[in-house]
Amino acid sequence: MRKAGMAGLGVLAVALLGGVAIWSQMPHELPAADKVDLGGAEVRLPLQLFGQRPLVEVKINGRGPYLFILDSAAMGTVIDERLASELGLQTAGRASATSPGGAKVTARMVRVDEMAMGTAVISGATLVAVDLSLMGKDGPRGAIGFSLIPHTVITVDYQKSEIVIRSGELPAADGKSILQYGFTEGLPTVTLDVAGTAVRAHLDSGSGGTFLLPAEFASRLPLDAAPVEAKSVHRVGKNIQVTTARLRGALRLGQYSFADPQLNFGQSLPIGNIGSEFLRQFVVSYDRSSRRVRLVRTPLSSSGP
């Protein structure tokens, strides 16, 4: 396994979109942890929410627990700089933090001897320490990237308020409920069919929204009315203006179709975003190693996002 302590690993991007998402814009992800032990075939954890974002309790070097967002978009794991300092975590390298449409800020990589989530123990992990003060005084203290726990299937069941991490992989993609995803702008992305227009968007449990698309699509899609100004969102070092309008037509993801959904459009965004307010309608299983995601609509879900 590669160790931390290597400066210049590349550019690490951090998006604060009402939540946290981090990913790598470098050829490789952060160095893998030295060891991952689930303590059995699977571990079950209570699901808590910050807005619509799934949270998990994490102990770090025996201290805590601290609440971290479980972030499907991340290719690394983030810790609040204040908590990293409080825990005395030593710098193991430097990186630039940025996001599509955002500005660059300086971040540092830190080494953690042990992280625990229930019976799961991750030894020798490299995290990225950034300022997460915008999450609020009582907000989450970081974001867990799924690459931290490779060769597992991570299931988020919003209805049962449960997170399950088990060894193994998802079945082969069928284009219906199990989708194969690729990477765009360093992010895991799937293709949305938006009234006949293909839009690449990343599945982002760390974001609290539904559908956020690049602003260019506002003039290309059939909308009920001209988009109106909505609340801006914060990306690293920058606020991004958002407009909103209702689609006149269907949005499709795999076998699932949604009639006339409300869409948001963000300036300077190269790809779209699918947030937890949409994902909570499903039992969502993520297989990071095989790059697959399974979406199973829950019986109590409403008819649309």
Tab-separated table of C-alpha atoms in Angstrom, residues 104-216:
chain	number	residue	atom	x	y	z
A	104	LYS	CA	-8.553	27.063	-5.252
A	105	VAL	CA	-7.669	26.970	-1.579
A	106	THR	CA	-4.799	25.275	0.199
A	107	ALA	CA	-5.472	22.026	2.055
A	108	ARG	CA	-3.291	19.561	3.934
A	109	MET	CA	-3.303	15.797	4.108
A	110	VAL	CA	-3.225	14.203	7.544
A	111	ARG	CA	-2.553	10.691	8.771
A	112	VAL	CA	-5.000	8.901	11.090
A	113	ASP	CA	-3.881	5.772	12.937
A	114	GLU	CA	-7.390	4.374	13.422
A	115	MET	CA	-10.927	5.201	12.395
A	116	ALA	CA	-13.878	3.149	13.680
A	117	MET	CA	-17.495	2.960	12.478
A	118	GLY	CA	-19.306	0.424	14.600
A	119	THR	CA	-17.284	-2.802	14.317
A	120	ALA	CA	-15.482	-1.571	11.193
A	121	VAL	CA	-11.919	-0.416	11.835
A	122	ILE	CA	-9.794	1.409	9.251
A	123	SER	CA	-6.098	1.560	10.118
A	124	GLY	CA	-3.558	3.975	8.638
A	125	ALA	CA	-5.849	6.292	6.638
A	126	THR	CA	-4.960	9.526	4.833
A	127	LEU	CA	-7.531	12.318	5.126
A	128	VAL	CA	-7.716	15.857	3.782
A	129	ALA	CA	-8.129	18.618	6.375
A	130	VAL	CA	-10.160	21.595	5.148
A	131	ASP	CA	-12.151	24.391	6.746
A	132	LEU	CA	-15.739	23.160	7.125
A	133	SER	CA	-16.912	26.023	9.314
A	134	LEU	CA	-19.658	26.807	6.787
A	135	MET	CA	-21.358	23.590	7.919
A	136	GLY	CA	-22.212	25.416	11.141
A	137	LYS	CA	-21.197	25.085	14.769
A	138	ASP	CA	-23.071	21.805	15.244
A	139	GLY	CA	-22.589	20.522	11.699
A	140	PRO	CA	-20.754	17.369	10.590
A	141	ARG	CA	-17.009	17.214	11.243
A	142	GLY	CA	-16.098	15.656	7.918
A	143	ALA	CA	-17.143	13.456	5.006
A	144	ILE	CA	-16.394	9.756	4.483
A	145	GLY	CA	-15.413	8.868	0.937
A	146	PHE	CA	-16.351	5.369	-0.171
A	147	SER	CA	-12.817	4.762	-1.407
A	148	LEU	CA	-11.871	4.554	2.274
A	149	ILE	CA	-13.627	1.146	2.431
A	150	PRO	CA	-12.848	-0.631	-0.866
A	151	HIS	CA	-14.284	-3.958	-2.041
A	152	THR	CA	-17.517	-3.412	-0.163
A	153	VAL	CA	-21.135	-2.590	-0.954
A	154	ILE	CA	-22.408	0.376	1.074
A	155	THR	CA	-26.201	0.540	1.322
A	156	VAL	CA	-28.112	3.584	2.548
A	157	ASP	CA	-31.711	2.758	3.527
A	158	TYR	CA	-33.457	6.027	4.296
A	159	GLN	CA	-36.764	4.351	5.205
A	160	LYS	CA	-35.204	1.993	7.758
A	161	SER	CA	-32.708	4.636	8.933
A	162	GLU	CA	-29.868	2.176	8.457
A	163	ILE	CA	-26.490	1.964	6.752
A	164	VAL	CA	-25.119	-1.489	5.890
A	165	ILE	CA	-21.516	-2.105	4.830
A	166	ARG	CA	-20.762	-5.613	3.598
A	167	SER	CA	-17.963	-7.325	1.753
A	168	GLY	CA	-18.525	-8.185	-1.913
A	169	GLU	CA	-19.868	-6.487	-5.010
A	170	LEU	CA	-23.122	-5.723	-6.801
A	171	PRO	CA	-24.366	-7.876	-9.695
A	172	ALA	CA	-23.594	-6.767	-13.246
A	173	ALA	CA	-25.266	-3.575	-14.414
A	174	ASP	CA	-28.598	-4.019	-16.213
A	175	GLY	CA	-29.258	-0.382	-17.101
A	176	LYS	CA	-32.468	-0.497	-15.084
A	177	SER	CA	-31.958	-0.611	-11.321
A	178	ILE	CA	-28.219	-1.338	-11.424
A	179	LEU	CA	-26.203	1.282	-13.269
A	180	GLN	CA	-22.583	1.318	-14.303
A	181	TYR	CA	-21.024	4.705	-13.715
A	182	GLY	CA	-17.995	6.427	-15.141
A	183	PHE	CA	-16.027	9.515	-14.179
A	184	THR	CA	-16.471	13.062	-15.470
A	185	GLU	CA	-14.428	15.945	-14.051
A	186	GLY	CA	-13.059	13.404	-11.569
A	187	LEU	CA	-16.557	12.585	-10.266
A	188	PRO	CA	-18.606	9.355	-10.452
A	189	THR	CA	-21.327	10.153	-12.983
A	190	VAL	CA	-24.393	8.574	-14.561
A	191	THR	CA	-26.435	9.765	-17.535
A	192	LEU	CA	-29.810	11.405	-17.023
A	193	ASP	CA	-32.337	11.523	-19.867
A	194	VAL	CA	-33.907	14.954	-19.408
A	195	ALA	CA	-36.791	15.245	-21.880
A	196	GLY	CA	-34.637	13.536	-24.507
A	197	THR	CA	-31.399	15.389	-23.705
A	198	ALA	CA	-28.526	13.419	-22.176
A	199	VAL	CA	-26.973	15.086	-19.121
A	200	ARG	CA	-24.055	13.695	-17.144
A	201	ALA	CA	-24.599	14.091	-13.410
A	202	HIS	CA	-22.884	12.778	-10.328
A	203	LEU	CA	-24.667	10.860	-7.593
A	204	ASP	CA	-23.950	12.934	-4.522
A	205	SER	CA	-25.341	11.786	-1.185
A	206	GLY	CA	-23.319	14.625	0.348
A	207	SER	CA	-25.544	17.210	-1.334
A	208	GLY	CA	-28.998	17.932	0.057
A	209	GLY	CA	-30.704	18.841	-3.224
A	210	THR	CA	-32.512	17.069	-6.036
A	211	PHE	CA	-31.331	17.968	-9.543
A	212	LEU	CA	-28.768	20.695	-10.230
A	213	LEU	CA	-27.752	21.064	-13.881
A	214	PRO	CA	-25.248	23.292	-15.682
A	215	ALA	CA	-26.804	26.654	-16.570
A	216	GLU	CA	-26.358	26.018	-20.306
